PDB file of C-alpha atoms in Angstrom:
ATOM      1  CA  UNK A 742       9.863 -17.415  -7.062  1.00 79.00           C
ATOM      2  CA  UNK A 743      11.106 -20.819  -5.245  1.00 92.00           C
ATOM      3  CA  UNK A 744       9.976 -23.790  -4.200  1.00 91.00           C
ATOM      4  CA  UNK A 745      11.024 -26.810  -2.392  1.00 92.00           C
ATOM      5  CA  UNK A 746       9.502 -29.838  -1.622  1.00 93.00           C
ATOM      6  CA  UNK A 747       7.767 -31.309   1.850  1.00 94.00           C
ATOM      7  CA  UNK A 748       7.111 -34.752   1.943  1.00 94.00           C
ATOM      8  CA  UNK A 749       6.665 -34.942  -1.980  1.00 92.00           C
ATOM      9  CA  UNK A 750       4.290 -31.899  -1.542  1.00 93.00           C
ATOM     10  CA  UNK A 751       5.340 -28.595  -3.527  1.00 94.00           C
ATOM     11  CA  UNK A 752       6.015 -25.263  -1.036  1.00 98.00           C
ATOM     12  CA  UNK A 753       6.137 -22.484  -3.051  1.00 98.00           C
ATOM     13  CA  UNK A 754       7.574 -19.288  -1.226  1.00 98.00           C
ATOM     14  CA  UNK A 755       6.616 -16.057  -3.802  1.00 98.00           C
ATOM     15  CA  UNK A 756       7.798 -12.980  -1.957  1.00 97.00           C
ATOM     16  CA  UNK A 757       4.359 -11.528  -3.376  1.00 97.00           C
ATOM     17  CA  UNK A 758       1.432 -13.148  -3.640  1.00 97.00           C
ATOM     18  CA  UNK A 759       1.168 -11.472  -7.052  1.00 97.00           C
ATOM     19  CA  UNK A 760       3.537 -14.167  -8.475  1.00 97.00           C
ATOM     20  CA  UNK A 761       1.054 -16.820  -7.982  1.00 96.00           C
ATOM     21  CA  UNK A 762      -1.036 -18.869 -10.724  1.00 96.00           C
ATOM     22  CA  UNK A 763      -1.940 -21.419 -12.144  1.00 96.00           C
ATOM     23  CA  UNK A 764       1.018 -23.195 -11.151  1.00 96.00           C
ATOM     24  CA  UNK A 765      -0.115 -23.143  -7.459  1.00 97.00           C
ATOM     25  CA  UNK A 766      -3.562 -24.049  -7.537  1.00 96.00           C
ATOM     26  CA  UNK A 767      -3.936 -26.334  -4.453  1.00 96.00           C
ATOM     27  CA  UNK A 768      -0.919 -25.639  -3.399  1.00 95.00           C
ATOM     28  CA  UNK A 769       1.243 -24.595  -0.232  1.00 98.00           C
ATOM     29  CA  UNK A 770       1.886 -20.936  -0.934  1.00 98.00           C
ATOM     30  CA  UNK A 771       4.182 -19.389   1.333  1.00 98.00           C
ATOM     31  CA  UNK A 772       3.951 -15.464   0.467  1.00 98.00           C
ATOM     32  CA  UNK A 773       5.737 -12.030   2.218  1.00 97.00           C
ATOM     33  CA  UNK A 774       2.970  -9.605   1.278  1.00 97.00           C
ATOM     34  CA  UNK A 775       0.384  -8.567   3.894  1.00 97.00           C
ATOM     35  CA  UNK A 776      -2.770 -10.121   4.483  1.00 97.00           C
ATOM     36  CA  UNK A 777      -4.729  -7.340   3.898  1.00 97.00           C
ATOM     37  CA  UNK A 778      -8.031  -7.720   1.589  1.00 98.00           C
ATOM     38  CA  UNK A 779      -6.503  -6.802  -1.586  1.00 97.00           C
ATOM     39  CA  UNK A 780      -3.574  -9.543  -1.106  1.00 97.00           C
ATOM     40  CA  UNK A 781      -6.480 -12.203  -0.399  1.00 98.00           C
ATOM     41  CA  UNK A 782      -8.294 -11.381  -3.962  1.00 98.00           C
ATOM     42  CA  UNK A 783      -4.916 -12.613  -5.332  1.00 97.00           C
ATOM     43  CA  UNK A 784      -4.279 -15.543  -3.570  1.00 98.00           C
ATOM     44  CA  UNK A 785      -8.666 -16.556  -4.527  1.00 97.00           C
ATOM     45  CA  UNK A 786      -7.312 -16.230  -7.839  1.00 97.00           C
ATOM     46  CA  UNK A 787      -5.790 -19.589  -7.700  1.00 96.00           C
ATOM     47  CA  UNK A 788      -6.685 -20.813  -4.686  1.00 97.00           C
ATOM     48  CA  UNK A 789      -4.054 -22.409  -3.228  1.00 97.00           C
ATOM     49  CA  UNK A 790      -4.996 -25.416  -0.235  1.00 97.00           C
ATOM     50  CA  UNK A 791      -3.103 -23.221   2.017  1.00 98.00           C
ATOM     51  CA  UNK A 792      -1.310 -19.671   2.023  1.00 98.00           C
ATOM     52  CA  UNK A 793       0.555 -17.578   4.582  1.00 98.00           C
ATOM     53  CA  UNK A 794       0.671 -13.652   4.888  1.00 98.00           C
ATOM     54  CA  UNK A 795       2.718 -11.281   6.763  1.00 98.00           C
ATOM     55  CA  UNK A 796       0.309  -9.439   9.336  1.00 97.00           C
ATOM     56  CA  UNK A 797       2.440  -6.455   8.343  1.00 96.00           C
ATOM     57  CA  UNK A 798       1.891  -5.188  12.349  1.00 95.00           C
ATOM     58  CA  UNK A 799      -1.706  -6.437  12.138  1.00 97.00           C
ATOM     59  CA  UNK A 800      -2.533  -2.041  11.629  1.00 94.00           C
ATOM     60  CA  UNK A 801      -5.301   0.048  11.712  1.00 96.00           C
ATOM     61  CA  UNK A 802      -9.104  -1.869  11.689  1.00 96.00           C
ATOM     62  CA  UNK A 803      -6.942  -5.030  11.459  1.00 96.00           C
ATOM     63  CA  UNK A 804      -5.998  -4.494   8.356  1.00 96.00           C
ATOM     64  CA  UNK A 805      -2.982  -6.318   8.181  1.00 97.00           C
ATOM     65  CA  UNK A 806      -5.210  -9.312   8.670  1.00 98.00           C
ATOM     66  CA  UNK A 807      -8.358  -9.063   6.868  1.00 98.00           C
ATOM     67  CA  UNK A 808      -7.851 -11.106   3.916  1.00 98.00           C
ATOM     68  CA  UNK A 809      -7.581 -14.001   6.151  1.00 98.00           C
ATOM     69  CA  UNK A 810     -11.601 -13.976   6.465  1.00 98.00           C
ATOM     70  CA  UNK A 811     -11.900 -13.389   3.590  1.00 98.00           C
ATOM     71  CA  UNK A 812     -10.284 -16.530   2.686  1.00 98.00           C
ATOM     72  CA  UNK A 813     -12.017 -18.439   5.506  1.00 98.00           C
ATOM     73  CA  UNK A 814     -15.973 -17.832   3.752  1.00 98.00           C
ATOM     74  CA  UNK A 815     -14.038 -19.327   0.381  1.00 97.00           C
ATOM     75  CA  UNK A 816     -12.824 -22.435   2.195  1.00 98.00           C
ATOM     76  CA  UNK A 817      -9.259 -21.264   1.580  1.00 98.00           C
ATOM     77  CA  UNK A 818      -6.758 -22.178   4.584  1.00 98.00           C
ATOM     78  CA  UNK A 819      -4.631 -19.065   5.761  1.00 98.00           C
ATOM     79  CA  UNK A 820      -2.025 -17.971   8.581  1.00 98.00           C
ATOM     80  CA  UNK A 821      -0.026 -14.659   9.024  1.00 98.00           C
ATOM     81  CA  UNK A 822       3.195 -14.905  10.438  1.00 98.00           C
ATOM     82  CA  UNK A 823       3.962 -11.751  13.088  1.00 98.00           C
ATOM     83  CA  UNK A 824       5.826  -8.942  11.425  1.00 98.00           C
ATOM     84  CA  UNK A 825       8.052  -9.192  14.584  1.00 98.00           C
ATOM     85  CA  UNK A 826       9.047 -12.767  13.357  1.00 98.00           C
ATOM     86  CA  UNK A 827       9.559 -12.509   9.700  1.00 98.00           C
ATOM     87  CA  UNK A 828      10.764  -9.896   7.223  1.00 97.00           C
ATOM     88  CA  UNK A 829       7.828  -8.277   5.055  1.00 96.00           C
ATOM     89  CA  UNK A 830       8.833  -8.680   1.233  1.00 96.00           C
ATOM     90  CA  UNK A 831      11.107 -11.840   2.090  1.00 97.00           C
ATOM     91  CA  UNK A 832       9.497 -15.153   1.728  1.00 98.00           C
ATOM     92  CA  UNK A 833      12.270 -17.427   2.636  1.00 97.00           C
ATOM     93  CA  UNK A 834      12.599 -15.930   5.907  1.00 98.00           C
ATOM     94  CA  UNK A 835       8.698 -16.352   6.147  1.00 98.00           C
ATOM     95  CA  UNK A 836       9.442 -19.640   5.714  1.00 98.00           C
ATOM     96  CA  UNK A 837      12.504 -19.885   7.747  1.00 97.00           C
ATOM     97  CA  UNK A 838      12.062 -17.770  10.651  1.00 98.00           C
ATOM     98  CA  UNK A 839       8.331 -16.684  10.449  1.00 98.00           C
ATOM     99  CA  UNK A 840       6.185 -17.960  13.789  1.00 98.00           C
ATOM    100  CA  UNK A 841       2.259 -18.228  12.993  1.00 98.00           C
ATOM    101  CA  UNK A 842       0.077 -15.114  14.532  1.00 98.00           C
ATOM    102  CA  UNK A 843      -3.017 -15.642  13.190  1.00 98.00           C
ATOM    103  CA  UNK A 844      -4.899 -18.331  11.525  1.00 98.00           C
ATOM    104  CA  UNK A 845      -8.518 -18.820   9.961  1.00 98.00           C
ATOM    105  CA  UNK A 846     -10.916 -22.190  10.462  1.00 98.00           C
ATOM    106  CA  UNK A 847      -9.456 -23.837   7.438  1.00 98.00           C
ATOM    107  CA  UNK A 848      -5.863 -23.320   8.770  1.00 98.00           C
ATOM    108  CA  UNK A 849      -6.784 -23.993  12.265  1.00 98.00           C
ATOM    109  CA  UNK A 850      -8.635 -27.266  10.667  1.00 98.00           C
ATOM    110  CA  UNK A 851      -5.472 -28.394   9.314  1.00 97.00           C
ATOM    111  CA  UNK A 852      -3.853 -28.038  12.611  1.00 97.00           C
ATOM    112  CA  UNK A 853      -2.225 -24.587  12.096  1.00 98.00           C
ATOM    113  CA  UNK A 854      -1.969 -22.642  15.456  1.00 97.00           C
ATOM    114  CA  UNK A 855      -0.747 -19.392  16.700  1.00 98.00           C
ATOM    115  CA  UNK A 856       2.197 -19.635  18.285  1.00 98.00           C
ATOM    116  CA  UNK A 857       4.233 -22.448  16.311  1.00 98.00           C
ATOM    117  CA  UNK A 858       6.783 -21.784  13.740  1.00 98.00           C
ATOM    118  CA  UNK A 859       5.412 -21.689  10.680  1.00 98.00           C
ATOM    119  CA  UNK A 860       7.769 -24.062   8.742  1.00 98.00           C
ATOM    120  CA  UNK A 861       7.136 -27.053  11.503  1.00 98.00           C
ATOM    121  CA  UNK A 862       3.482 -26.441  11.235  1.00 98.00           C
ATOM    122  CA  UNK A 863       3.576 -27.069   7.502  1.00 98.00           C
ATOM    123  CA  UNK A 864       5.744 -30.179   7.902  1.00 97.00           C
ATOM    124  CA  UNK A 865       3.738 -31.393  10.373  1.00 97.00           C
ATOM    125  CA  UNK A 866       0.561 -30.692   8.363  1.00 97.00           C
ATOM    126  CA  UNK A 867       1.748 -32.110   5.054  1.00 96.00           C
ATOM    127  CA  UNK A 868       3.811 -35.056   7.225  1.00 95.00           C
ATOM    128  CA  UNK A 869       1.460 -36.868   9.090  1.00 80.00           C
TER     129      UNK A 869
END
């Protein structure tokens, strides 16, 4: 687990969203692991302000997604970055390379939009 700091805001980049806690409750959590259901229920367990996925090649049903409404009915901001973009597993190249696929109303709220890398998107988020 890293971190690294955005205009005196903590990004925490947890190549699962398993490693998340207490510690990033409100947070920025940039994760690697799908954004299926099951990785959601994690990330509700703290509830970070905002968290990223993987859409893991979105799958069958949408699959790869689904967490992210989940998210959206508890108020929780989330994006997946396309598998194409970013390595599953890796969350500094989430960070790094990762371009935003899909985003629910909270994220979309914040200014979050498919399309834009997901790093400037953050900045420009937790800059203005």
């Amino acid at each position: 687990m890293q971190s690294l700091e955005v205009c005196r805001r903590r990004v925490w980049l947890l190549d699962s969203v398993t490693e998340g806690g207490e510690a990033q409750r409100g947070g920025v959590v940039i994760t690697a692991s799908h954004g299926g259901v099951s990785a959601a229920r994690y990330a509700l367990a703290y509830r970070p302000a905002l968290v990223a996925f993987n859409d893991a090649g979105v799958g069958k049903d949408a699959a790869g997604i689904a967490g992210l409404a989940l998210l959206e009915e508890a108020g929780v901001a989330a994006v997946a970055v396309s598998a194409e973009s970013a390595r599953i597993g890796e969350a500094d190249d989430t960070w790094h390379s990762g371009v935003i696929a899909h985003a629910n109303a909270p994220a979309r709220a914040l200014g979050l939009r498919p399309g834009e890398r997901l790093a400037d998107a953050v900045r420009s988020w937790l800059c203005e």
